[in-house]
Amino acid sequence: HEAGRNTTPRTTPTATEGTTFSLLAWAVFGNVIDAFFIISAFVLFLPVVLRGGELGGVGKYALGRAARLLPPYWLSIAVVLVLIAVDHTLVSLGAPASFPRAGDILVNLTALQMPVNLLEDGVSIGFGINGPLWMISVIVGFYVMFPVIARPYFHHPFAGLAVAAAVAIGWKEAVLHLDLFEGLKGTAEL
């Protein structure tokens, strides 16, 4: 025992399944993505509320969303493609062994990687290097649906909330229990 130094082993709580700590960790960190979408939807819906339930022009809305989302997304795709082209050691991190096919690049550029992944195995999200790009296709889907649901939700918020909850619960249950979504079973529990 060194003088003045505490040599008692420190214990760190771990997220063992079923413990209070794991439930708390899941409640705080396991739903961060859900919280992000809720906050984004709230902020996106505020102008609709200020205009009395009107979205404004759908073209202006679509152009604004695309201008905000697509340039940094496409830059990210371009950086990943450059990395694949110049650094062949990235294969060990999940990058493809050869440069991606034009179809794979198109699917990623159009932010359709997750919908296509539901129908066809082997679609590489972010070309195996930038996995968080899965979220872009979900955001695009949300942006596409927003003009359809904004006005009805404004006029019937509790019905809209009930429908949204039913869709969310139904989706998670379908992913967990239907063979159609076999490849997504681990993601529904995240």
PDB file of C-alpha atoms in Angstrom:
ATOM      1  CA  HIS A   1       0.000   0.000   0.000  1.00  0.00           C
ATOM      2  CA  GLU A   2       1.521   3.248  -1.143  1.00  0.00           C
ATOM      3  CA  ALA A   3       1.270   6.111   1.310  1.00  0.00           C
ATOM      4  CA  GLY A   4      -1.471   8.575   0.434  1.00  0.00           C
ATOM      5  CA  ARG A   5      -2.759   6.565  -2.511  1.00  0.00           C
ATOM      6  CA  ASN A   6      -6.015   4.665  -2.461  1.00  0.00           C
ATOM      7  CA  THR A   7      -5.400   1.234  -3.969  1.00  0.00           C
ATOM      8  CA  THR A   8      -8.927  -0.069  -3.391  1.00  0.00           C
ATOM      9  CA  PRO A   9     -10.252  -1.448  -6.673  1.00  0.00           C
ATOM     10  CA  ARG A  10     -12.938   0.764  -8.176  1.00  0.00           C
ATOM     11  CA  THR A  11     -16.089  -0.782  -9.503  1.00  0.00           C
ATOM     12  CA  THR A  12     -17.952   0.658 -12.422  1.00  0.00           C
ATOM     13  CA  PRO A  13     -21.628  -0.098 -12.944  1.00  0.00           C
ATOM     14  CA  THR A  14     -22.326  -2.121 -16.069  1.00  0.00           C
ATOM     15  CA  ALA A  15     -25.520  -2.501 -18.051  1.00  0.00           C
ATOM     16  CA  THR A  16     -26.306  -6.127 -17.235  1.00  0.00           C
ATOM     17  CA  GLU A  17     -29.619  -7.137 -18.801  1.00  0.00           C
ATOM     18  CA  GLY A  18     -32.563  -6.756 -16.435  1.00  0.00           C
ATOM     19  CA  THR A  19     -30.805  -4.592 -13.855  1.00  0.00           C
ATOM     20  CA  THR A  20     -32.011  -1.160 -12.807  1.00  0.00           C
ATOM     21  CA  PHE A  21     -28.864   0.359 -14.307  1.00  0.00           C
ATOM     22  CA  SER A  22     -29.482  -1.282 -17.687  1.00  0.00           C
ATOM     23  CA  LEU A  23     -33.088  -0.101 -17.729  1.00  0.00           C
ATOM     24  CA  LEU A  24     -31.978   3.430 -16.864  1.00  0.00           C
ATOM     25  CA  ALA A  25     -29.223   3.328 -19.496  1.00  0.00           C
ATOM     26  CA  TRP A  26     -31.733   2.135 -22.095  1.00  0.00           C
ATOM     27  CA  ALA A  27     -34.245   4.827 -21.114  1.00  0.00           C
ATOM     28  CA  VAL A  28     -31.628   7.565 -21.436  1.00  0.00           C
ATOM     29  CA  PHE A  29     -29.405   6.394 -24.286  1.00  0.00           C
ATOM     30  CA  GLY A  30     -31.487   3.766 -26.068  1.00  0.00           C
ATOM     31  CA  ASN A  31     -34.054   6.273 -27.236  1.00  0.00           C
ATOM     32  CA  VAL A  32     -31.807   9.133 -28.335  1.00  0.00           C
ATOM     33  CA  ILE A  33     -32.678   8.605 -32.008  1.00  0.00           C
ATOM     34  CA  ASP A  34     -36.398   8.614 -31.176  1.00  0.00           C
ATOM     35  CA  ALA A  35     -35.935  11.835 -29.200  1.00  0.00           C
ATOM     36  CA  PHE A  36     -34.091  13.366 -32.166  1.00  0.00           C
ATOM     37  CA  PHE A  37     -37.024  12.619 -34.472  1.00  0.00           C
ATOM     38  CA  ILE A  38     -39.568  13.939 -31.967  1.00  0.00           C
ATOM     39  CA  ILE A  39     -37.651  17.207 -31.537  1.00  0.00           C
ATOM     40  CA  SER A  40     -37.143  17.543 -35.304  1.00  0.00           C
ATOM     41  CA  ALA A  41     -40.837  16.964 -35.964  1.00  0.00           C
ATOM     42  CA  PHE A  42     -41.792  19.510 -33.312  1.00  0.00           C
ATOM     43  CA  VAL A  43     -39.495  22.165 -34.795  1.00  0.00           C
ATOM     44  CA  LEU A  44     -40.644  21.388 -38.337  1.00  0.00           C
ATOM     45  CA  PHE A  45     -44.291  21.586 -37.263  1.00  0.00           C
ATOM     46  CA  LEU A  46     -44.015  25.001 -35.541  1.00  0.00           C
ATOM     47  CA  PRO A  47     -44.370  27.027 -38.768  1.00  0.00           C
ATOM     48  CA  VAL A  48     -47.455  24.976 -39.654  1.00  0.00           C
ATOM     49  CA  VAL A  49     -48.986  25.943 -36.314  1.00  0.00           C
ATOM     50  CA  LEU A  50     -48.077  29.608 -36.837  1.00  0.00           C
ATOM     51  CA  ARG A  51     -49.825  29.512 -40.239  1.00  0.00           C
ATOM     52  CA  GLY A  52     -53.004  28.015 -38.792  1.00  0.00           C
ATOM     53  CA  GLY A  53     -52.446  24.510 -40.105  1.00  0.00           C
ATOM     54  CA  GLU A  54     -51.155  25.438 -43.543  1.00  0.00           C
ATOM     55  CA  LEU A  55     -47.813  24.057 -44.701  1.00  0.00           C
ATOM     56  CA  GLY A  56     -47.254  26.701 -47.330  1.00  0.00           C
ATOM     57  CA  GLY A  57     -46.102  25.715 -50.771  1.00  0.00           C
ATOM     58  CA  VAL A  58     -45.083  22.071 -51.038  1.00  0.00           C
ATOM     59  CA  GLY A  59     -42.460  22.965 -53.655  1.00  0.00           C
ATOM     60  CA  LYS A  60     -40.884  25.580 -51.397  1.00  0.00           C
ATOM     61  CA  TYR A  61     -40.957  23.125 -48.496  1.00  0.00           C
ATOM     62  CA  ALA A  62     -39.342  20.347 -50.582  1.00  0.00           C
ATOM     63  CA  LEU A  63     -36.671  22.671 -51.963  1.00  0.00           C
ATOM     64  CA  GLY A  64     -35.835  23.952 -48.468  1.00  0.00           C
ATOM     65  CA  ARG A  65     -35.556  20.456 -47.022  1.00  0.00           C
ATOM     66  CA  ALA A  66     -33.449  19.227 -49.961  1.00  0.00           C
ATOM     67  CA  ALA A  67     -31.149  22.265 -49.790  1.00  0.00           C
ATOM     68  CA  ARG A  68     -30.538  21.635 -46.105  1.00  0.00           C
ATOM     69  CA  LEU A  69     -30.089  17.871 -46.211  1.00  0.00           C
ATOM     70  CA  LEU A  70     -28.640  16.822 -49.557  1.00  0.00           C
ATOM     71  CA  PRO A  71     -25.399  18.848 -49.971  1.00  0.00           C
ATOM     72  CA  PRO A  72     -23.762  17.581 -46.745  1.00  0.00           C
ATOM     73  CA  TYR A  73     -25.151  14.098 -47.362  1.00  0.00           C
ATOM     74  CA  TRP A  74     -23.738  13.967 -50.891  1.00  0.00           C
ATOM     75  CA  LEU A  75     -20.421  15.331 -49.615  1.00  0.00           C
ATOM     76  CA  SER A  76     -20.324  12.501 -47.081  1.00  0.00           C
ATOM     77  CA  ILE A  77     -21.014   9.947 -49.839  1.00  0.00           C
ATOM     78  CA  ALA A  78     -18.272  11.512 -51.991  1.00  0.00           C
ATOM     79  CA  VAL A  79     -15.743  11.376 -49.132  1.00  0.00           C
ATOM     80  CA  VAL A  80     -16.546   7.711 -48.505  1.00  0.00           C
ATOM     81  CA  LEU A  81     -16.171   6.891 -52.217  1.00  0.00           C
ATOM     82  CA  VAL A  82     -12.818   8.703 -52.368  1.00  0.00           C
ATOM     83  CA  LEU A  83     -11.636   6.794 -49.301  1.00  0.00           C
ATOM     84  CA  ILE A  84     -12.648   3.490 -50.883  1.00  0.00           C
ATOM     85  CA  ALA A  85     -10.827   4.422 -54.094  1.00  0.00           C
ATOM     86  CA  VAL A  86      -7.550   5.441 -52.441  1.00  0.00           C
ATOM     87  CA  ASP A  87      -7.301   3.373 -49.254  1.00  0.00           C
ATOM     88  CA  HIS A  88      -7.668  -0.349 -49.849  1.00  0.00           C
ATOM     89  CA  THR A  89      -7.025  -1.151 -46.176  1.00  0.00           C
ATOM     90  CA  LEU A  90     -10.584  -0.030 -45.396  1.00  0.00           C
ATOM     91  CA  VAL A  91     -11.824  -3.496 -46.384  1.00  0.00           C
ATOM     92  CA  SER A  92     -10.961  -4.613 -42.855  1.00  0.00           C
ATOM     93  CA  LEU A  93     -13.416  -1.978 -41.553  1.00  0.00           C
ATOM     94  CA  GLY A  94     -16.274  -3.175 -43.735  1.00  0.00           C
ATOM     95  CA  ALA A  95     -15.639  -1.340 -46.997  1.00  0.00           C
ATOM     96  CA  PRO A  96     -16.261  -3.296 -50.198  1.00  0.00           C
ATOM     97  CA  ALA A  97     -13.281  -5.140 -51.707  1.00  0.00           C
ATOM     98  CA  SER A  98     -13.836  -3.307 -54.999  1.00  0.00           C
ATOM     99  CA  PHE A  99     -15.295   0.065 -55.891  1.00  0.00           C
ATOM    100  CA  PRO A 100     -19.110   0.030 -55.466  1.00  0.00           C
ATOM    101  CA  ARG A 101     -21.292  -0.621 -58.503  1.00  0.00           C
ATOM    102  CA  ALA A 102     -23.185   2.268 -60.099  1.00  0.00           C
ATOM    103  CA  GLY A 103     -26.486   0.882 -58.774  1.00  0.00           C
ATOM    104  CA  ASP A 104     -25.186   0.861 -55.195  1.00  0.00           C
ATOM    105  CA  ILE A 105     -23.924   4.416 -55.572  1.00  0.00           C
ATOM    106  CA  LEU A 106     -27.282   5.532 -57.007  1.00  0.00           C
ATOM    107  CA  VAL A 107     -29.213   3.880 -54.170  1.00  0.00           C
ATOM    108  CA  ASN A 108     -27.042   5.682 -51.626  1.00  0.00           C
ATOM    109  CA  LEU A 109     -27.143   9.043 -53.460  1.00  0.00           C
ATOM    110  CA  THR A 110     -30.945   8.955 -53.574  1.00  0.00           C
ATOM    111  CA  ALA A 111     -31.139   8.063 -49.855  1.00  0.00           C
ATOM    112  CA  LEU A 112     -33.065   4.890 -50.661  1.00  0.00           C
ATOM    113  CA  GLN A 113     -30.632   2.492 -49.003  1.00  0.00           C
ATOM    114  CA  MET A 114     -32.952   1.490 -46.158  1.00  0.00           C
ATOM    115  CA  PRO A 115     -36.121   0.935 -48.232  1.00  0.00           C
ATOM    116  CA  VAL A 116     -34.105  -1.014 -50.815  1.00  0.00           C
ATOM    117  CA  ASN A 117     -32.429  -2.941 -47.984  1.00  0.00           C
ATOM    118  CA  LEU A 118     -35.883  -4.138 -46.866  1.00  0.00           C
ATOM    119  CA  LEU A 119     -36.416  -5.723 -50.278  1.00  0.00           C
ATOM    120  CA  GLU A 120     -32.925  -6.813 -51.262  1.00  0.00           C
ATOM    121  CA  ASP A 121     -30.099  -8.163 -49.116  1.00  0.00           C
ATOM    122  CA  GLY A 122     -26.626  -6.827 -49.590  1.00  0.00           C
ATOM    123  CA  VAL A 123     -27.317  -3.099 -49.820  1.00  0.00           C
ATOM    124  CA  SER A 124     -24.394  -1.559 -48.011  1.00  0.00           C
ATOM    125  CA  ILE A 125     -25.305   1.449 -45.879  1.00  0.00           C
ATOM    126  CA  GLY A 126     -22.632   4.095 -46.340  1.00  0.00           C
ATOM    127  CA  PHE A 127     -20.679   1.497 -48.338  1.00  0.00           C
ATOM    128  CA  GLY A 128     -19.819  -0.323 -45.116  1.00  0.00           C
ATOM    129  CA  ILE A 129     -17.818   2.634 -43.775  1.00  0.00           C
ATOM    130  CA  ASN A 130     -20.382   5.243 -42.732  1.00  0.00           C
ATOM    131  CA  GLY A 131     -23.182   3.219 -41.143  1.00  0.00           C
ATOM    132  CA  PRO A 132     -25.002   6.178 -39.562  1.00  0.00           C
ATOM    133  CA  LEU A 133     -26.095   7.209 -43.061  1.00  0.00           C
ATOM    134  CA  TRP A 134     -29.035   4.800 -42.572  1.00  0.00           C
ATOM    135  CA  MET A 135     -30.747   7.696 -40.836  1.00  0.00           C
ATOM    136  CA  ILE A 136     -30.844   9.838 -43.975  1.00  0.00           C
ATOM    137  CA  SER A 137     -33.331   7.559 -45.718  1.00  0.00           C
ATOM    138  CA  VAL A 138     -35.554   7.668 -42.629  1.00  0.00           C
ATOM    139  CA  ILE A 139     -35.345  11.472 -42.552  1.00  0.00           C
ATOM    140  CA  VAL A 140     -36.197  11.669 -46.262  1.00  0.00           C
ATOM    141  CA  GLY A 141     -39.189   9.389 -45.663  1.00  0.00           C
ATOM    142  CA  PHE A 142     -40.324  11.660 -42.851  1.00  0.00           C
ATOM    143  CA  TYR A 143     -39.906  14.751 -45.054  1.00  0.00           C
ATOM    144  CA  VAL A 144     -41.945  13.098 -47.817  1.00  0.00           C
ATOM    145  CA  MET A 145     -44.768  12.197 -45.429  1.00  0.00           C
ATOM    146  CA  PHE A 146     -44.795  15.486 -43.524  1.00  0.00           C
ATOM    147  CA  PRO A 147     -46.848  17.486 -46.071  1.00  0.00           C
ATOM    148  CA  VAL A 148     -49.402  14.669 -46.145  1.00  0.00           C
ATOM    149  CA  ILE A 149     -49.880  14.560 -42.375  1.00  0.00           C
ATOM    150  CA  ALA A 150     -49.225  18.161 -41.259  1.00  0.00           C
ATOM    151  CA  ARG A 151     -52.662  19.655 -41.900  1.00  0.00           C
ATOM    152  CA  PRO A 152     -54.740  16.706 -40.626  1.00  0.00           C
ATOM    153  CA  TYR A 153     -52.522  16.476 -37.541  1.00  0.00           C
ATOM    154  CA  PHE A 154     -53.006  20.196 -36.857  1.00  0.00           C
ATOM    155  CA  HIS A 155     -56.788  19.791 -36.907  1.00  0.00           C
ATOM    156  CA  HIS A 156     -56.908  16.447 -35.042  1.00  0.00           C
ATOM    157  CA  PRO A 157     -53.762  16.205 -32.874  1.00  0.00           C
ATOM    158  CA  PHE A 158     -54.953  13.433 -30.543  1.00  0.00           C
ATOM    159  CA  ALA A 159     -56.080  11.240 -33.427  1.00  0.00           C
ATOM    160  CA  GLY A 160     -52.732  11.946 -35.116  1.00  0.00           C
ATOM    161  CA  LEU A 161     -50.864  10.994 -31.968  1.00  0.00           C
ATOM    162  CA  ALA A 162     -52.851   7.756 -31.669  1.00  0.00           C
ATOM    163  CA  VAL A 163     -52.149   6.863 -35.305  1.00  0.00           C
ATOM    164  CA  ALA A 164     -48.436   7.695 -34.887  1.00  0.00           C
ATOM    165  CA  ALA A 165     -48.209   5.535 -31.751  1.00  0.00           C
ATOM    166  CA  ALA A 166     -50.004   2.650 -33.479  1.00  0.00           C
ATOM    167  CA  VAL A 167     -47.688   2.854 -36.508  1.00  0.00           C
ATOM    168  CA  ALA A 168     -44.579   2.984 -34.291  1.00  0.00           C
ATOM    169  CA  ILE A 169     -45.674   0.026 -32.164  1.00  0.00           C
ATOM    170  CA  GLY A 170     -46.851  -1.926 -35.210  1.00  0.00           C
ATOM    171  CA  TRP A 171     -43.545  -1.333 -37.009  1.00  0.00           C
ATOM    172  CA  LYS A 172     -41.461  -2.514 -34.049  1.00  0.00           C
ATOM    173  CA  GLU A 173     -43.656  -5.585 -33.597  1.00  0.00           C
ATOM    174  CA  ALA A 174     -43.505  -6.398 -37.320  1.00  0.00           C
ATOM    175  CA  VAL A 175     -39.718  -6.135 -37.350  1.00  0.00           C
ATOM    176  CA  LEU A 176     -39.458  -8.371 -34.303  1.00  0.00           C
ATOM    177  CA  HIS A 177     -41.966 -11.031 -35.348  1.00  0.00           C
ATOM    178  CA  LEU A 178     -42.310 -11.206 -39.145  1.00  0.00           C
ATOM    179  CA  ASP A 179     -39.828 -13.137 -41.288  1.00  0.00           C
ATOM    180  CA  LEU A 180     -40.050 -10.404 -43.945  1.00  0.00           C
ATOM    181  CA  PHE A 181     -37.902  -8.223 -41.685  1.00  0.00           C
ATOM    182  CA  GLU A 182     -35.403 -10.900 -40.638  1.00  0.00           C
ATOM    183  CA  GLY A 183     -32.389  -8.662 -41.331  1.00  0.00           C
ATOM    184  CA  LEU A 184     -33.714  -5.869 -39.104  1.00  0.00           C
ATOM    185  CA  LYS A 185     -34.516  -7.858 -35.945  1.00  0.00           C
ATOM    186  CA  GLY A 186     -31.465  -6.606 -34.043  1.00  0.00           C
ATOM    187  CA  THR A 187     -32.147  -2.977 -34.978  1.00  0.00           C
ATOM    188  CA  ALA A 188     -35.667  -2.889 -33.518  1.00  0.00           C
ATOM    189  CA  GLU A 189     -34.275  -3.646 -30.089  1.00  0.00           C
ATOM    190  CA  LEU A 190     -31.668  -0.864 -30.234  1.00  0.00           C
TER     191      LEU A 190
END
